[in-house]
Amino acid sequence: MSHLTRPGKESSYASHMTTAQANGTGATGGRWRPGDHILWRYRANGAPAVHVCRPVTVVRDTPELLAVWMAPGTPCIRPQLADGTPVHREPLATRYTKPRVPVHSRWTGAGVLKLARPGDPWSVWLFWESGWRFKNWYVNLEEPLHRWSGGVDSRDHFLDIAVYPDRSRRWLDEDEFAQAQTAGLLAPDQAGRVRSAGREACRLIDTWDRPFSEDWPDWRPDPAWRLPRLPENWDRPADTPEPAEPLESADTAHPTGSRWRHHPAC
Ligand code: MG
C-alpha cells in the first residue's frame, strides 16, 4: 500500500477501501468515498474472464446505494470480435459464437451515471445529451454487483429497459436476449429469472419508485474530479490489489504502440 502515500500520486484506486481492509472491515464493510476511483467490470457470459472494464468515480457509497460516474473520455476495455468487427456490427446469428478479444477504448459522448442497490439484479444508468439535456434512464439487467477491493464485478444479462422522462418504458435488446439463449449463454431457468427481474424493475418504474423519482437527472460531477485511469492489470482477479508502482499512469494513458487499439466507444 506504499503507493497510497507516494508523493505526487493524485489518483489512487479505491484507496479508502484498501485502508478499510487494512483496518479489518473488509470489502463488504468498508465504504468508498466520493471522488474515489474504482473499476466497474463485467465478466464474459459463459467464461470467467473480464471483458468490460470501466474506470469510474464514486459519487455515493452507502449500504443502500452505490452511485458512480463514468466521465466522457474515460479509457476503458470492451470486447470486439477477434477479426476486428465491433460486436454490434456482427450479425446476430454469429455475434455470440465467434471468438472475441478485449480492446482498449475510450468512452465518448456524454458521461453516464450508474446507480446500483446492493443485491439488485440490475443497475440503473442515466444518459444525457450534450448540454446536460437529460435523455433517459436505462435499466441494465445483470448479476447483482460483487464488491471487491478495487471495484465491482457483474455479468450482463442482455435484456435492458429504457425509461423516459414521461414515465414510459420500453424493453430493449429482446433479439440479443433470445440469441444468447440460442447460443447457450443463458440457460432457460436463468433466462426466466432475468425476465422476472425485468418485470420487478418494471413495477418500480410503473409506480415511479426510486431511483426514478429522485433528482439524479439534475446531478452534476464535481468539476475538480480528474479522469480515472485504466490500470495495467484491469483484468486481475477480484481482490488482487493494484501494483504499488502502476505500469501505466494517467499522464501516459495515450500510448501509440500496436498494443493499444483505439475505438470510438466502450
Ligand atoms: Mg445490458
Coordinates of C-alpha atoms and ligand atoms in Angstrom, one line a residue:
M1 CA 0.0 0.0 0.0
S2 CA 3.0 2.2 -0.3
H3 CA 1.5 3.7 -3.4
L4 CA -1.2 5.3 -1.4
T5 CA 1.1 7.8 0.2
R6 CA 3.6 8.2 -2.7
P7 CA 4.1 11.9 -3.2
G8 CA 2.5 13.4 -6.3
K9 CA 0.1 10.5 -6.9
E10 CA -3.3 12.2 -7.1
S11 CA -5.3 9.2 -8.3
S12 CA -5.2 6.0 -6.3
Y13 CA -7.7 3.3 -6.9
A14 CA -10.0 2.5 -4.0
S15 CA -7.5 3.8 -1.5
H16 CA -10.1 4.2 1.2
M17 CA -11.4 0.7 0.6
T18 CA -7.9 -0.6 0.9
T19 CA -7.5 1.3 4.1
A20 CA -10.8 -0.1 5.3
Q21 CA -9.5 -3.6 4.6
A22 CA -6.3 -2.9 6.4
N23 CA -8.4 -1.9 9.4
G24 CA -10.2 -5.3 9.2
T25 CA -13.5 -4.1 7.8
G26 CA -13.1 -5.9 4.5
A27 CA -14.6 -5.4 1.1
T28 CA -18.2 -5.6 2.3
G29 CA -17.8 -3.5 5.4
G30 CA -15.6 -0.7 4.0
R31 CA -17.1 2.2 2.0
W32 CA -15.6 4.2 -0.8
R33 CA -15.7 8.0 -0.6
P34 CA -17.0 10.5 -3.2
G35 CA -14.2 11.0 -5.7
D36 CA -12.6 7.6 -5.2
H37 CA -11.7 5.8 -8.4
I38 CA -12.9 2.2 -8.7
L39 CA -13.4 -0.3 -11.6
W40 CA -16.9 -1.3 -12.8
R41 CA -16.4 -4.6 -14.6
Y42 CA -18.4 -7.2 -16.5
R43 CA -17.3 -10.8 -16.8
A44 CA -17.9 -12.6 -20.1
N45 CA -21.0 -14.7 -20.3
G46 CA -20.1 -18.4 -20.1
A47 CA -16.5 -17.6 -19.2
P48 CA -14.7 -16.3 -16.1
A49 CA -12.7 -13.6 -17.9
V50 CA -13.4 -9.9 -17.5
H51 CA -14.3 -8.4 -20.9
V52 CA -15.6 -5.0 -19.9
C53 CA -13.7 -2.7 -17.6
R54 CA -14.8 0.9 -17.0
P55 CA -12.9 3.1 -14.5
V56 CA -15.4 5.2 -12.7
T57 CA -15.6 7.9 -9.9
V58 CA -17.6 7.1 -6.8
V59 CA -20.4 9.6 -6.3
R60 CA -22.1 7.9 -3.3
D61 CA -21.5 4.6 -1.5
T62 CA -23.9 3.7 1.3
P63 CA -25.5 0.4 2.4
E64 CA -28.5 1.4 0.2
L65 CA -26.8 2.6 -3.0
L66 CA -23.6 2.7 -5.0
A67 CA -23.6 5.6 -7.4
V68 CA -20.7 6.1 -9.8
W69 CA -19.8 8.5 -12.7
M70 CA -18.2 7.4 -15.9
A71 CA -16.8 10.5 -17.4
P72 CA -16.5 11.3 -21.1
G73 CA -13.1 10.2 -22.5
T74 CA -12.6 7.6 -19.8
P75 CA -10.1 4.9 -21.0
C76 CA -11.8 1.5 -20.8
I77 CA -11.9 -2.0 -22.1
R78 CA -14.6 -3.5 -24.3
P79 CA -14.8 -6.7 -26.3
Q80 CA -14.7 -6.9 -30.1
L81 CA -14.7 -9.9 -32.4
A82 CA -11.2 -11.3 -33.0
D83 CA -11.4 -10.4 -36.7
G84 CA -11.8 -6.7 -35.7
T85 CA -15.6 -6.4 -36.2
P86 CA -17.3 -4.3 -33.5
V87 CA -19.7 -6.6 -31.6
H88 CA -22.8 -4.6 -32.5
R89 CA -21.9 -4.8 -36.2
E90 CA -21.6 -8.6 -36.2
P91 CA -24.8 -10.3 -37.4
L92 CA -26.9 -11.6 -34.5
A93 CA -26.6 -15.2 -35.6
T94 CA -22.8 -15.2 -35.1
R95 CA -22.5 -12.4 -32.5
Y96 CA -22.1 -14.8 -29.6
T97 CA -20.3 -17.6 -31.2
K98 CA -17.3 -16.0 -32.9
P99 CA -14.2 -15.5 -30.7
R100 CA -13.7 -12.2 -29.0
V101 CA -10.8 -10.2 -27.7
P102 CA -10.7 -7.3 -25.2
V103 CA -9.6 -4.0 -26.8
H104 CA -8.7 -0.6 -25.3
S105 CA -11.2 2.1 -26.0
R106 CA -12.4 5.4 -24.7
W107 CA -15.9 6.4 -23.6
T108 CA -17.2 9.0 -26.0
G109 CA -20.2 11.4 -25.8
A110 CA -21.7 12.5 -22.6
G111 CA -20.9 10.6 -19.4
V112 CA -23.0 8.0 -17.7
L113 CA -24.2 8.0 -14.1
K114 CA -24.7 4.4 -12.8
L115 CA -26.8 3.6 -9.8
A116 CA -26.9 0.2 -8.1
R117 CA -28.7 -1.0 -5.0
P118 CA -26.8 -3.9 -3.4
G119 CA -28.4 -7.2 -4.3
D120 CA -30.5 -5.9 -7.2
P121 CA -30.2 -7.9 -10.4
W122 CA -29.9 -4.7 -12.4
S123 CA -28.3 -1.2 -12.3
V124 CA -29.9 2.0 -13.5
W125 CA -27.9 4.2 -15.8
L126 CA -28.6 7.9 -16.6
F127 CA -27.9 9.3 -20.1
W128 CA -27.7 13.0 -21.1
E129 CA -27.5 14.7 -24.5
S130 CA -24.9 17.4 -24.9
G131 CA -25.5 20.4 -22.8
W132 CA -26.7 18.2 -20.0
R133 CA -30.2 17.7 -21.5
F134 CA -31.5 14.6 -19.8
K135 CA -32.2 11.9 -22.2
N136 CA -33.3 8.7 -20.3
W137 CA -32.7 6.1 -17.7
Y138 CA -31.6 2.6 -18.7
V139 CA -32.2 -0.4 -16.6
N140 CA -29.3 -2.8 -17.3
L141 CA -30.3 -6.3 -16.2
E142 CA -27.3 -8.0 -14.7
E143 CA -26.0 -10.1 -11.8
P144 CA -26.0 -8.3 -8.5
L145 CA -22.8 -6.4 -8.2
H146 CA -19.9 -8.3 -6.4
R147 CA -17.9 -5.8 -4.4
W148 CA -14.1 -6.3 -4.1
S149 CA -11.3 -4.0 -3.0
G150 CA -10.8 -2.4 -6.4
G151 CA -14.4 -2.1 -7.5
V152 CA -17.5 -4.1 -8.5
D153 CA -17.9 -7.1 -10.9
S154 CA -21.1 -8.3 -12.6
R155 CA -22.3 -10.2 -15.7
D156 CA -24.6 -8.6 -18.2
H157 CA -27.9 -10.3 -18.9
F158 CA -28.5 -8.9 -22.4
L159 CA -32.1 -7.6 -21.7
D160 CA -32.5 -4.0 -20.9
I161 CA -35.3 -1.5 -20.3
A162 CA -35.2 2.2 -21.4
V163 CA -37.2 4.6 -19.2
Y164 CA -38.1 8.1 -20.4
P165 CA -38.9 11.3 -18.6
D166 CA -42.6 11.0 -19.5
R167 CA -42.5 7.7 -17.4
S168 CA -42.9 5.5 -20.4
R169 CA -40.7 2.5 -20.7
R170 CA -39.5 0.1 -23.4
W171 CA -37.8 -3.3 -23.3
L172 CA -34.6 -3.3 -25.3
D173 CA -32.4 -6.0 -26.9
E174 CA -35.0 -8.7 -26.9
D175 CA -33.3 -10.1 -30.0
E176 CA -29.9 -10.3 -28.2
F177 CA -31.6 -11.9 -25.2
A178 CA -33.2 -14.6 -27.4
Q179 CA -29.9 -15.2 -29.3
A180 CA -28.0 -15.5 -26.1
Q181 CA -30.3 -18.3 -25.1
T182 CA -29.9 -19.9 -28.5
A183 CA -26.1 -19.7 -28.2
G184 CA -26.3 -21.4 -24.7
L185 CA -25.1 -18.3 -22.8
L186 CA -28.3 -18.2 -20.7
A187 CA -29.9 -21.4 -19.6
P188 CA -33.7 -21.4 -19.8
D189 CA -34.1 -21.2 -16.0
Q190 CA -31.7 -18.3 -15.8
A191 CA -33.4 -16.5 -18.7
G192 CA -36.6 -16.9 -16.7
R193 CA -35.0 -15.3 -13.7
V194 CA -33.7 -12.4 -15.8
R195 CA -37.2 -11.8 -17.3
S196 CA -38.7 -11.9 -13.7
A197 CA -36.1 -9.3 -12.6
G198 CA -37.1 -7.1 -15.5
R199 CA -40.7 -7.4 -14.5
E200 CA -39.8 -6.4 -11.0
A201 CA -37.9 -3.4 -12.3
C202 CA -41.0 -2.5 -14.4
R203 CA -43.0 -2.4 -11.2
L204 CA -40.6 0.2 -9.8
I205 CA -40.9 2.2 -13.0
D206 CA -44.7 2.0 -13.1
T207 CA -45.0 3.1 -9.5
W208 CA -42.3 5.7 -10.1
D209 CA -40.3 4.5 -7.2
R210 CA -36.6 5.3 -6.5
P211 CA -34.3 6.0 -8.3
F212 CA -36.6 7.4 -11.0
S213 CA -38.4 9.6 -8.5
E214 CA -35.2 11.1 -7.3
D215 CA -33.4 14.2 -8.7
W216 CA -30.5 12.3 -10.2
P217 CA -31.1 13.9 -13.6
D218 CA -30.0 17.2 -12.0
W219 CA -26.9 15.7 -10.6
R220 CA -23.6 17.0 -11.9
P221 CA -20.0 15.8 -11.4
D222 CA -17.6 17.7 -9.3
P223 CA -15.6 19.8 -11.8
A224 CA -12.4 19.1 -9.8
W225 CA -12.6 15.4 -10.5
R226 CA -9.8 14.0 -12.6
L227 CA -10.3 11.4 -15.3
P228 CA -9.8 7.9 -13.8
R229 CA -7.1 5.9 -15.4
L230 CA -7.2 2.3 -16.6
P231 CA -4.7 0.3 -14.5
E232 CA -2.4 -2.1 -16.4
N233 CA -3.9 -5.1 -14.6
W234 CA -7.5 -4.2 -15.2
D235 CA -8.4 -7.9 -15.6
R236 CA -6.9 -9.0 -12.3
P237 CA -8.8 -11.4 -10.2
A238 CA -11.1 -9.7 -7.7
D239 CA -9.3 -8.7 -4.5
T240 CA -5.9 -8.7 -6.2
P241 CA -4.6 -5.2 -5.4
E242 CA -3.2 -2.9 -8.0
P243 CA 0.7 -3.0 -8.1
A244 CA 2.5 -0.5 -5.9
E245 CA 4.1 1.1 -9.0
P246 CA 1.5 1.3 -11.8
L247 CA 2.9 0.5 -15.2
E248 CA 0.6 3.0 -16.9
S249 CA -0.2 6.4 -15.4
A250 CA -2.9 8.9 -16.2
D251 CA -0.3 11.0 -18.0
T252 CA 0.8 8.2 -20.3
A253 CA -2.6 6.7 -21.0
H254 CA -2.4 7.6 -24.6
P255 CA 0.0 5.0 -26.0
T256 CA 0.6 4.8 -29.7
G257 CA 2.0 1.3 -29.8
S258 CA 0.3 -1.5 -31.6
R259 CA -0.9 -3.0 -28.3
W260 CA -3.3 -0.1 -28.0
R261 CA -6.1 -0.3 -30.5
H262 CA -8.3 2.8 -30.5
H263 CA -12.1 2.5 -30.8
P264 CA -14.7 5.2 -30.7
A265 CA -16.6 4.0 -27.7
C266 CA -16.5 1.4 -24.9
Ligands
MG1 MG -27.4 -4.9 -20.9

